[in-house]
PDB file of N, CA and C in Angstrom:
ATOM      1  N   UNK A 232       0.800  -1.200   0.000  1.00  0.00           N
ATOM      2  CA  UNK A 232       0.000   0.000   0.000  1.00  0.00           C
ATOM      3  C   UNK A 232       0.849   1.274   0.000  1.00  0.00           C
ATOM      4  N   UNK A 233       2.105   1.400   0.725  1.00  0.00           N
ATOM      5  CA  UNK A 233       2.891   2.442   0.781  1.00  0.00           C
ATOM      6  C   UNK A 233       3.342   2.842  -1.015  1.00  0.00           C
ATOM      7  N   UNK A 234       3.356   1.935  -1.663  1.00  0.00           N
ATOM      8  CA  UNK A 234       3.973   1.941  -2.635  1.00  0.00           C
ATOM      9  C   UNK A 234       3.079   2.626  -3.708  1.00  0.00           C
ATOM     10  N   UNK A 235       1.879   2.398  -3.446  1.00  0.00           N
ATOM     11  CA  UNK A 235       0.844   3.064  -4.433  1.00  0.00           C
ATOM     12  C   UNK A 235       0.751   5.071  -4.335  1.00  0.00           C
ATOM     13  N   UNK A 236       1.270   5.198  -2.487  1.00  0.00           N
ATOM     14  CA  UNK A 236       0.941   6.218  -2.207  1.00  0.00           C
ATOM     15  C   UNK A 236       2.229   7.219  -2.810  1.00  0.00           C
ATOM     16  N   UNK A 237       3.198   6.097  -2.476  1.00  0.00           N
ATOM     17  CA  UNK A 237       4.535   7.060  -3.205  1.00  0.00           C
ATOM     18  C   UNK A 237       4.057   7.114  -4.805  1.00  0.00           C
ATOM     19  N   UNK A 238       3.759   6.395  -5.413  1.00  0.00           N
ATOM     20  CA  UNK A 238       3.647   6.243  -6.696  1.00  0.00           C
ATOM     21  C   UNK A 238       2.677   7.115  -7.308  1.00  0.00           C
ATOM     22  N   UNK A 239       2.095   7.540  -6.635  1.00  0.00           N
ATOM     23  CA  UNK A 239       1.001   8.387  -6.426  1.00  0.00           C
ATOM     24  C   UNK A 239       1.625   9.856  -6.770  1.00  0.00           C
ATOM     25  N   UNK A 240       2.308  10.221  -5.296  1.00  0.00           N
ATOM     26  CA  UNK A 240       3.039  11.481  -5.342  1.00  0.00           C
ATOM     27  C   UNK A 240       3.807  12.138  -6.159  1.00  0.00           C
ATOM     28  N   UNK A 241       4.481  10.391  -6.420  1.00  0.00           N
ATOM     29  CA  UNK A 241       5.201  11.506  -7.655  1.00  0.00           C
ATOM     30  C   UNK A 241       4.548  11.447  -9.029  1.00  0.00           C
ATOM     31  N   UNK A 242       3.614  10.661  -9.652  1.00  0.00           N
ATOM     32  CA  UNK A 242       2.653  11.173 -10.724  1.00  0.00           C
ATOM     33  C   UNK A 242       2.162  12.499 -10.389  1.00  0.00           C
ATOM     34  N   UNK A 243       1.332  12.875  -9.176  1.00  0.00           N
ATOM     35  CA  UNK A 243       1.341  13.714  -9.155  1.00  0.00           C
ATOM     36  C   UNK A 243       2.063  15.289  -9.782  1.00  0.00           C
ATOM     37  N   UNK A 244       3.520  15.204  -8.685  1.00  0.00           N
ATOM     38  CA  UNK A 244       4.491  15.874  -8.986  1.00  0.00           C
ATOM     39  C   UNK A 244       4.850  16.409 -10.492  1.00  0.00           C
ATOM     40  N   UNK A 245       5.193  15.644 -11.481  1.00  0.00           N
ATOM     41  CA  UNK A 245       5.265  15.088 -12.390  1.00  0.00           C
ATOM     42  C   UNK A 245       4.369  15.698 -13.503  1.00  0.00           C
ATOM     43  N   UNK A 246       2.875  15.812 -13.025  1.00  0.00           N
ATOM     44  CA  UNK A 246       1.755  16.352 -13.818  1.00  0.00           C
ATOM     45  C   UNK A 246       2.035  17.646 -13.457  1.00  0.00           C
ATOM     46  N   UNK A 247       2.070  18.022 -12.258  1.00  0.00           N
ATOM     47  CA  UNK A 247       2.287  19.293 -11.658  1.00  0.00           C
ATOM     48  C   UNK A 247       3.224  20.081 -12.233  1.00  0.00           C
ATOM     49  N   UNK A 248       4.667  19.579 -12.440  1.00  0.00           N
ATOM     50  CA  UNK A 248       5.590  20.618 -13.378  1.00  0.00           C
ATOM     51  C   UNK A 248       5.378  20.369 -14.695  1.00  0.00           C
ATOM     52  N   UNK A 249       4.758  19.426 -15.149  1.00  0.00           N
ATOM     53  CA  UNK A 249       4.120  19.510 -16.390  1.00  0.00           C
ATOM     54  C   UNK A 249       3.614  20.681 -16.924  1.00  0.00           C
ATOM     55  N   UNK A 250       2.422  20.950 -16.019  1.00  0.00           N
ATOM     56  CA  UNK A 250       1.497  22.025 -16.418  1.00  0.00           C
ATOM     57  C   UNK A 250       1.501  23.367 -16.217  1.00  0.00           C
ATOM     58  N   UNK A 251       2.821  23.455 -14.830  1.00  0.00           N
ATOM     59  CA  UNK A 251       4.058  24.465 -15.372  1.00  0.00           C
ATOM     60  C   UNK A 251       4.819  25.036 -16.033  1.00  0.00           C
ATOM     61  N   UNK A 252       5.499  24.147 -16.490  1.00  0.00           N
ATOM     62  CA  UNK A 252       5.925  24.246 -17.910  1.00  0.00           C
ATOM     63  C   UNK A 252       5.181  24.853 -19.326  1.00  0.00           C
ATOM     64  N   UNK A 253       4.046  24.364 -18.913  1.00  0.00           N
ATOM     65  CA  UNK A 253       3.207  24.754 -20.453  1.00  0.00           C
ATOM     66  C   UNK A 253       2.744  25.771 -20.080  1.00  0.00           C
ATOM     67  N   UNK A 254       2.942  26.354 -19.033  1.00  0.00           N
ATOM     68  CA  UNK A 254       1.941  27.809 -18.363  1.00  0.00           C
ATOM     69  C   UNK A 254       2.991  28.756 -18.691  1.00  0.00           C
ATOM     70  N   UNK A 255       4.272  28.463 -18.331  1.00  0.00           N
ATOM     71  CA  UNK A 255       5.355  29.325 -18.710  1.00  0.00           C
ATOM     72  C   UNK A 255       6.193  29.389 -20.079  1.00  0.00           C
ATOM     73  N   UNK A 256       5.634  28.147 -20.636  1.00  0.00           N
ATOM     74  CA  UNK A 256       6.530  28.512 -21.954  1.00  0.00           C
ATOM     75  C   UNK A 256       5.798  28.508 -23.066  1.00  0.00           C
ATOM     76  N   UNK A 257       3.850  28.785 -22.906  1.00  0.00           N
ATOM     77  CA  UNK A 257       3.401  28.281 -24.158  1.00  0.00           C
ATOM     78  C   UNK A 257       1.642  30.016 -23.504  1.00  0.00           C
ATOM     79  N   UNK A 258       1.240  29.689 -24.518  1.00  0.00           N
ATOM     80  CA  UNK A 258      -0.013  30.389 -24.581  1.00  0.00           C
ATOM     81  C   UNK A 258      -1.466  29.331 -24.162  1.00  0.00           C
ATOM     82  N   UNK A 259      -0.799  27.948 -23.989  1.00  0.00           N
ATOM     83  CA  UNK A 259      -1.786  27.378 -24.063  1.00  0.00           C
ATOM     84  C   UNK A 259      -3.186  27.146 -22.687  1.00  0.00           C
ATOM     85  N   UNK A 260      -2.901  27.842 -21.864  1.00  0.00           N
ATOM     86  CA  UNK A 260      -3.279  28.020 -20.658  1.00  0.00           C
ATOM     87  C   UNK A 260      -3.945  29.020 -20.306  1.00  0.00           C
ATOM     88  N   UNK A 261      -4.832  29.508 -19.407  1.00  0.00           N
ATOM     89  CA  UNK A 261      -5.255  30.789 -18.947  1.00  0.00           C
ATOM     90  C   UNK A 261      -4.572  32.085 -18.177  1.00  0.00           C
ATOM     91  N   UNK A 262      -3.799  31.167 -17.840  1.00  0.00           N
ATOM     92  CA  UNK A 262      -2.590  32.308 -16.798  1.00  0.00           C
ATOM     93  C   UNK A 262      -1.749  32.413 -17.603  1.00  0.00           C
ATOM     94  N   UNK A 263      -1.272  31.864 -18.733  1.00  0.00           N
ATOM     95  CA  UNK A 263      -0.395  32.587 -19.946  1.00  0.00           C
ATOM     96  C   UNK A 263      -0.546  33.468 -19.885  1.00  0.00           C
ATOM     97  N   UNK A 264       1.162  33.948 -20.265  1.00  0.00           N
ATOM     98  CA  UNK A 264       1.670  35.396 -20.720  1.00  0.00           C
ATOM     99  C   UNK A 264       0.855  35.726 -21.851  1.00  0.00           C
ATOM    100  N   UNK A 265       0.528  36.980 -22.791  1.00  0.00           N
ATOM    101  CA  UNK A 265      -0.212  36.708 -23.951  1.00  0.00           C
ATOM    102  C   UNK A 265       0.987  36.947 -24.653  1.00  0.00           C
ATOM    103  N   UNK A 266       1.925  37.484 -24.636  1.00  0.00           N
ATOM    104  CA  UNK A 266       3.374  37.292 -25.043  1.00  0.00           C
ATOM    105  C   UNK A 266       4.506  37.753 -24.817  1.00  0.00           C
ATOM    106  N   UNK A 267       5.506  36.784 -25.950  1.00  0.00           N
ATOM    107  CA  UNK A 267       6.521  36.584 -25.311  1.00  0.00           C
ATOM    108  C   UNK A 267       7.508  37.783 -25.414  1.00  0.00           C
ATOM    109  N   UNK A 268       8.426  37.923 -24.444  1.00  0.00           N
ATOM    110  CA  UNK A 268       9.323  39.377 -24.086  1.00  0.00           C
ATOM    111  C   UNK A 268      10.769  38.947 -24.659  1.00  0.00           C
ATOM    112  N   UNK A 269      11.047  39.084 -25.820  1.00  0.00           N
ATOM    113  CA  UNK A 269      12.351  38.575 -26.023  1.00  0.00           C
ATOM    114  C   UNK A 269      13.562  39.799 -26.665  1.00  0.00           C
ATOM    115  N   UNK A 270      13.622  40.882 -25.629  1.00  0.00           N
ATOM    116  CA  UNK A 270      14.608  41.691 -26.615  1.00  0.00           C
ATOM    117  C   UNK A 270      15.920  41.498 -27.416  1.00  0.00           C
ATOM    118  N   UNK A 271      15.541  42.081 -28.484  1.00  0.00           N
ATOM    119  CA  UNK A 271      16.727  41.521 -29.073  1.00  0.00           C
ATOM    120  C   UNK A 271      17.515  43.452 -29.895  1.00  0.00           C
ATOM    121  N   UNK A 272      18.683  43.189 -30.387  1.00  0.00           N
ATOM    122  CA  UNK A 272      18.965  44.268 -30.816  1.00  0.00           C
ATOM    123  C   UNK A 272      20.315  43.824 -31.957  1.00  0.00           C
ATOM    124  N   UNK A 273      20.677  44.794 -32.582  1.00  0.00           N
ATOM    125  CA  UNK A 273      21.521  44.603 -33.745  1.00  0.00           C
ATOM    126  C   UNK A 273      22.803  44.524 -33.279  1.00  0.00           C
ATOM    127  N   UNK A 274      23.742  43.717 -33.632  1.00  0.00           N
ATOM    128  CA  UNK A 274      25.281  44.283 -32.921  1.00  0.00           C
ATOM    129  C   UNK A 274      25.844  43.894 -34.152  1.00  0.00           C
ATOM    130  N   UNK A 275      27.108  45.280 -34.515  1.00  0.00           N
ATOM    131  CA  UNK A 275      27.951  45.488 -35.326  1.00  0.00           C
ATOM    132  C   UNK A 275      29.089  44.731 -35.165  1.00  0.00           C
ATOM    133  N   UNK A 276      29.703  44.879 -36.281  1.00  0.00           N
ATOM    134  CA  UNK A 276      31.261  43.947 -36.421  1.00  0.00           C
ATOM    135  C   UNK A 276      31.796  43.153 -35.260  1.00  0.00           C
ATOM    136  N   UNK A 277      30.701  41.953 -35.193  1.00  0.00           N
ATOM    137  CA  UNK A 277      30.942  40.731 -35.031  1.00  0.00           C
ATOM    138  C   UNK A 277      31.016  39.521 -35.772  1.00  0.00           C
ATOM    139  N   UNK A 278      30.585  39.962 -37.356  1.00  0.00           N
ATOM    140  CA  UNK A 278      30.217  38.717 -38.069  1.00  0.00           C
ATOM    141  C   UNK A 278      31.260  37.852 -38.656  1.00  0.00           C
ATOM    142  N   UNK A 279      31.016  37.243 -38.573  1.00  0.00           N
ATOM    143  CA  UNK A 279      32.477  36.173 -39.258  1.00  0.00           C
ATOM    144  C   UNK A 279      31.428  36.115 -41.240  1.00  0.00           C
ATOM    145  N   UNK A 280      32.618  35.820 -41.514  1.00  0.00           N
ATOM    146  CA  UNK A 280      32.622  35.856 -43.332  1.00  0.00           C
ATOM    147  C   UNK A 280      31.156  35.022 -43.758  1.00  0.00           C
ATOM    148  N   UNK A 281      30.441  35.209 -44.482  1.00  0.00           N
ATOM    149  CA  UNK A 281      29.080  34.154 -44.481  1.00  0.00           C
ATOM    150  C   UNK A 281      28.261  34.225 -43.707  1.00  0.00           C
ATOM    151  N   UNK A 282      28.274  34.749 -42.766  1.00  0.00           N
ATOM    152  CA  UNK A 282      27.419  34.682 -41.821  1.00  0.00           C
ATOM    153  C   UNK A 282      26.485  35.865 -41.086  1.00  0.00           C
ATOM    154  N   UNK A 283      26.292  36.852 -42.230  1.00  0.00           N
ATOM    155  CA  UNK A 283      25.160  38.073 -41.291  1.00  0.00           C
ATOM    156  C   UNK A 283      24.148  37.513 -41.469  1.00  0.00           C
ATOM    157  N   UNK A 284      23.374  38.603 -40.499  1.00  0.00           N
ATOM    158  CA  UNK A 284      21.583  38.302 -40.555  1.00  0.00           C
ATOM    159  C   UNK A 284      20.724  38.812 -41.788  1.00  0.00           C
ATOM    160  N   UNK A 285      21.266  39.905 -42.260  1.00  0.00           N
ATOM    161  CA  UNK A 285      20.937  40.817 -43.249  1.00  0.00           C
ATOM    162  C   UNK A 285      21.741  41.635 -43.985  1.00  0.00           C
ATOM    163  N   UNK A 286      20.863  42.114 -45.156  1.00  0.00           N
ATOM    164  CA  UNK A 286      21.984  43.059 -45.806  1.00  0.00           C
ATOM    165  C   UNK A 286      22.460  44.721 -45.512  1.00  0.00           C
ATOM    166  N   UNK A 287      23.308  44.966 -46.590  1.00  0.00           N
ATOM    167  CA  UNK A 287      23.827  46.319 -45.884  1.00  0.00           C
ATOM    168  C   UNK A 287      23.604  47.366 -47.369  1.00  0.00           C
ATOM    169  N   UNK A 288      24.401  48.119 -47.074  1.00  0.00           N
ATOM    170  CA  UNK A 288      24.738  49.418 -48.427  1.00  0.00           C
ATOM    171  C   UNK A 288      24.989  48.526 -49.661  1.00  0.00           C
ATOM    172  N   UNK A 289      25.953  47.330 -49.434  1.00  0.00           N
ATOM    173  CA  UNK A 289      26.295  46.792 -50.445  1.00  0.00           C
ATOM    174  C   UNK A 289      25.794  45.613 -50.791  1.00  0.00           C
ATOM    175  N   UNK A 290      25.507  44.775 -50.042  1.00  0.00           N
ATOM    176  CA  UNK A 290      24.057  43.828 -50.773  1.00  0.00           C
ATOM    177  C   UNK A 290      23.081  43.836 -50.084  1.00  0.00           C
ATOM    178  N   UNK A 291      21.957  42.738 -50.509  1.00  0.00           N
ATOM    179  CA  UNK A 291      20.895  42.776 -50.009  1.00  0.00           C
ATOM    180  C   UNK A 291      20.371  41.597 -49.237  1.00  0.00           C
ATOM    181  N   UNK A 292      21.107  40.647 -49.232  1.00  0.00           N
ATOM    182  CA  UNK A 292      20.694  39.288 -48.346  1.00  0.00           C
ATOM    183  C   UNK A 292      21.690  38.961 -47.146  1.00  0.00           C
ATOM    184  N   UNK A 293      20.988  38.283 -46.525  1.00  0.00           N
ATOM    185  CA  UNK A 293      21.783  37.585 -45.000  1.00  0.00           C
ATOM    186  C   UNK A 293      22.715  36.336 -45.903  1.00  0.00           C
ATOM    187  N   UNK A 294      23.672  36.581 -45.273  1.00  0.00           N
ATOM    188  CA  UNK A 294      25.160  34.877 -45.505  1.00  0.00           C
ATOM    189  C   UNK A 294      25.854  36.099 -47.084  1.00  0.00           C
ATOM    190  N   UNK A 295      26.227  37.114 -47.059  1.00  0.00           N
ATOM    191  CA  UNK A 295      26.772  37.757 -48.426  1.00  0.00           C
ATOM    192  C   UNK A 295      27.533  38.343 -47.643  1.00  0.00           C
ATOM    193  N   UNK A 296      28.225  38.440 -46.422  1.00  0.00           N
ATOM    194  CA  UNK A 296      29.205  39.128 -45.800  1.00  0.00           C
ATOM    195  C   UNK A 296      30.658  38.304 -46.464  1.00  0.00           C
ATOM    196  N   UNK A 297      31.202  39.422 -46.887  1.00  0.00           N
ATOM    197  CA  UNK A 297      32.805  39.107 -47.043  1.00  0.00           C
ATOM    198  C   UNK A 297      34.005  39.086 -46.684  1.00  0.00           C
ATOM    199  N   UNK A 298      33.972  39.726 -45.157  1.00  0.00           N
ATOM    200  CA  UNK A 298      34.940  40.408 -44.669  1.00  0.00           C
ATOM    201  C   UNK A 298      34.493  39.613 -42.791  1.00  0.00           C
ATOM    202  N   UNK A 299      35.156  39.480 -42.403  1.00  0.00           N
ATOM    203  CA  UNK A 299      35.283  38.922 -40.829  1.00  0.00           C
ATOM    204  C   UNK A 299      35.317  40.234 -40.236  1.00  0.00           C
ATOM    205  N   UNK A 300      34.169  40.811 -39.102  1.00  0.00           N
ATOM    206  CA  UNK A 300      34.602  41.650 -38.191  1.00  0.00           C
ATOM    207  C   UNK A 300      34.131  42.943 -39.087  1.00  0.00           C
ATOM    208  N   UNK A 301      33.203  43.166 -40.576  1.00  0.00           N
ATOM    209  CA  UNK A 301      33.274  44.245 -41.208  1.00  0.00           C
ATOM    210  C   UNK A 301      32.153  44.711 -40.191  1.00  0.00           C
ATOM    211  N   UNK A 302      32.632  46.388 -39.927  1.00  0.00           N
ATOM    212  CA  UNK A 302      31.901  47.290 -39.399  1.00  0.00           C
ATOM    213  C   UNK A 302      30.460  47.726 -39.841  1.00  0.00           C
ATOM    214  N   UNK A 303      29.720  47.605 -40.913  1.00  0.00           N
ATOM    215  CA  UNK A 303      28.756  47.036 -41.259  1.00  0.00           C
ATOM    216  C   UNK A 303      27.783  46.400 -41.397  1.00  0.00           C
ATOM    217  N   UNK A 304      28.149  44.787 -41.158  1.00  0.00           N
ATOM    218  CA  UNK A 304      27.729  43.955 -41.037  1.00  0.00           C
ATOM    219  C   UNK A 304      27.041  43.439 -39.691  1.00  0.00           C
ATOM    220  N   UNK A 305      26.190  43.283 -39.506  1.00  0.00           N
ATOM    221  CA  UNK A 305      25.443  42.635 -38.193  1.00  0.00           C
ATOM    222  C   UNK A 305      24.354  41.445 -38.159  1.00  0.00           C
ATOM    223  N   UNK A 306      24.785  40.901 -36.569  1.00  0.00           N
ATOM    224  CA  UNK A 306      23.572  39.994 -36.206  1.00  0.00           C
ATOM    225  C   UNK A 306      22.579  40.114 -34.981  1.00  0.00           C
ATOM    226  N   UNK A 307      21.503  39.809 -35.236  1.00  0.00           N
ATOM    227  CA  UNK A 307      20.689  39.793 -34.060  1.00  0.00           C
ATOM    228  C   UNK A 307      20.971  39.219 -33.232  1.00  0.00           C
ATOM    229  N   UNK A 308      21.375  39.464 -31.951  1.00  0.00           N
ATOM    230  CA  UNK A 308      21.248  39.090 -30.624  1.00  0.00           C
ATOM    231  C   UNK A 308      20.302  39.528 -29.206  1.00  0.00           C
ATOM    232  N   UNK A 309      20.435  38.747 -28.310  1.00  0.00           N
ATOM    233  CA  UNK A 309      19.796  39.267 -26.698  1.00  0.00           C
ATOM    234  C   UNK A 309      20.095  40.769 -26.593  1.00  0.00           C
ATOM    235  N   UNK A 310      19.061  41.120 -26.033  1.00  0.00           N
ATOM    236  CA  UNK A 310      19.458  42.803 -26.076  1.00  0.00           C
ATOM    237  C   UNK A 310      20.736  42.810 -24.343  1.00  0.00           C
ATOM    238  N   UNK A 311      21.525  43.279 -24.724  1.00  0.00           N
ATOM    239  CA  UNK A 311      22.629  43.590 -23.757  1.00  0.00           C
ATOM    240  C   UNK A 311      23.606  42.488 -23.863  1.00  0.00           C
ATOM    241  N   UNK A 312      23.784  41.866 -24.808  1.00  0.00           N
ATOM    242  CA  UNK A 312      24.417  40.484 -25.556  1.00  0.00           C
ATOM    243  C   UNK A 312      25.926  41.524 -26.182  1.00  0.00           C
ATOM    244  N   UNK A 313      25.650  42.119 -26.908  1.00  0.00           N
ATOM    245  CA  UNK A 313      26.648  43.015 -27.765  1.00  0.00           C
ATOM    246  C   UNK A 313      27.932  43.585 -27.391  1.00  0.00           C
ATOM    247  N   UNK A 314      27.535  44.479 -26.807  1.00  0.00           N
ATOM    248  CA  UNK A 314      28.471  44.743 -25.282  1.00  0.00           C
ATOM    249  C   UNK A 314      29.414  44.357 -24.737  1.00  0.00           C
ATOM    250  N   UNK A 315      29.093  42.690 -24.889  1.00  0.00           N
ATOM    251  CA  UNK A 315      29.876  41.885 -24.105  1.00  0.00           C
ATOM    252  C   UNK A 315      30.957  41.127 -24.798  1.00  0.00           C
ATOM    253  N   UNK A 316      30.560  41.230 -26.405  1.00  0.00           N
ATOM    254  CA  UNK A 316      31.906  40.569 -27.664  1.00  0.00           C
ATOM    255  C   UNK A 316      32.758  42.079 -27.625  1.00  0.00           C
ATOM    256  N   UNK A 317      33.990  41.122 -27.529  1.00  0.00           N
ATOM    257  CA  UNK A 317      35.118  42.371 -28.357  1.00  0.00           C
ATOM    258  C   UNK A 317      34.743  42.652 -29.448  1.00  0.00           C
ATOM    259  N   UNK A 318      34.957  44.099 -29.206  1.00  0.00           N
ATOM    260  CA  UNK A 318      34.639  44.508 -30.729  1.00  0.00           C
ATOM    261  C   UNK A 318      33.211  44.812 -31.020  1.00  0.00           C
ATOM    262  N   UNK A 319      32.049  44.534 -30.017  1.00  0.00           N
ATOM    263  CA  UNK A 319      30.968  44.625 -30.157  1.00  0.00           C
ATOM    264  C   UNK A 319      30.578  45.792 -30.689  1.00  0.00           C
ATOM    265  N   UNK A 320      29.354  46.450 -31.531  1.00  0.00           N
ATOM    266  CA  UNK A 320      28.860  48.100 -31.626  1.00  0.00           C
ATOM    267  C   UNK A 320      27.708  47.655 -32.048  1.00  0.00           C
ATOM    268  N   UNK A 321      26.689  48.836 -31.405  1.00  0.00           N
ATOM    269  CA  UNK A 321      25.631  48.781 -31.292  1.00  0.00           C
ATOM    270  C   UNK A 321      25.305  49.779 -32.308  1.00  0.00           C
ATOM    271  N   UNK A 322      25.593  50.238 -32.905  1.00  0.00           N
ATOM    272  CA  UNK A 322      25.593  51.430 -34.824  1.00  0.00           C
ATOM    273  C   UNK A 322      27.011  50.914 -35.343  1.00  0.00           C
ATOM    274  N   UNK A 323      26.526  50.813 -37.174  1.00  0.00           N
ATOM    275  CA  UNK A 323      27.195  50.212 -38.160  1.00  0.00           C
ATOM    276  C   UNK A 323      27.891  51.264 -37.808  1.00  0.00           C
ATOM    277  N   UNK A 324      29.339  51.141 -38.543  1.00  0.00           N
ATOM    278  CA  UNK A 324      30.510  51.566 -38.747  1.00  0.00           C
ATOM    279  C   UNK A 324      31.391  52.313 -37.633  1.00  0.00           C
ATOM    280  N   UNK A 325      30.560  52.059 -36.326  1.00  0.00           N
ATOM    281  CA  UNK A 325      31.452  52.479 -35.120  1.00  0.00           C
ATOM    282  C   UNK A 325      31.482  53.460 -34.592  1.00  0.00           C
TER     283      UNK A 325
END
């Protein structure tokens, strides 16, 4: 009988951060957030060669960067993310 009651508890448990989980990471619930807070912001000459988010003066698509580190070039990150790379800037060309 002890065994049903433990077995019990932690189904319980179990359902319980379940429906936590979906309360905090989804809309699907009533106490949902109605949305999500994710700042993000641009940071300058960090991009390695191939790899921006977008284009600049001189082209027009993301992955057309040619230059490692061009002042120009940027990717989206966490807002207060930028800052923290060498070399980071928060406006193209510095």
């Amino acid at each position: 009988m002890p065994y049903r009651l433990a077995n019990g508890a932690v189904l319980a448990a179990a359902i319980g951060l379940s429906l936590l989980a979906v309360q905090q990471y989804s809309h699907l619930l009533p106490g949902s957030a109605k949305t999500f807070s994710a700042d993000r912001e641009r940071c300058y000459a960090v991009v390695r060669a191939s790899r921006n988010d977008c284009g600049t003066a001189k082209h027009a698509c993301a992955g057309q960067a040619t230059r490692e580190r061009s002042p120009e070039e940027w990717l989206m990150l966490p807002a207060g993310t930028c800052l923290r790379i060498a070399g980071g800037q928060l406006k193209a060309g510095g």
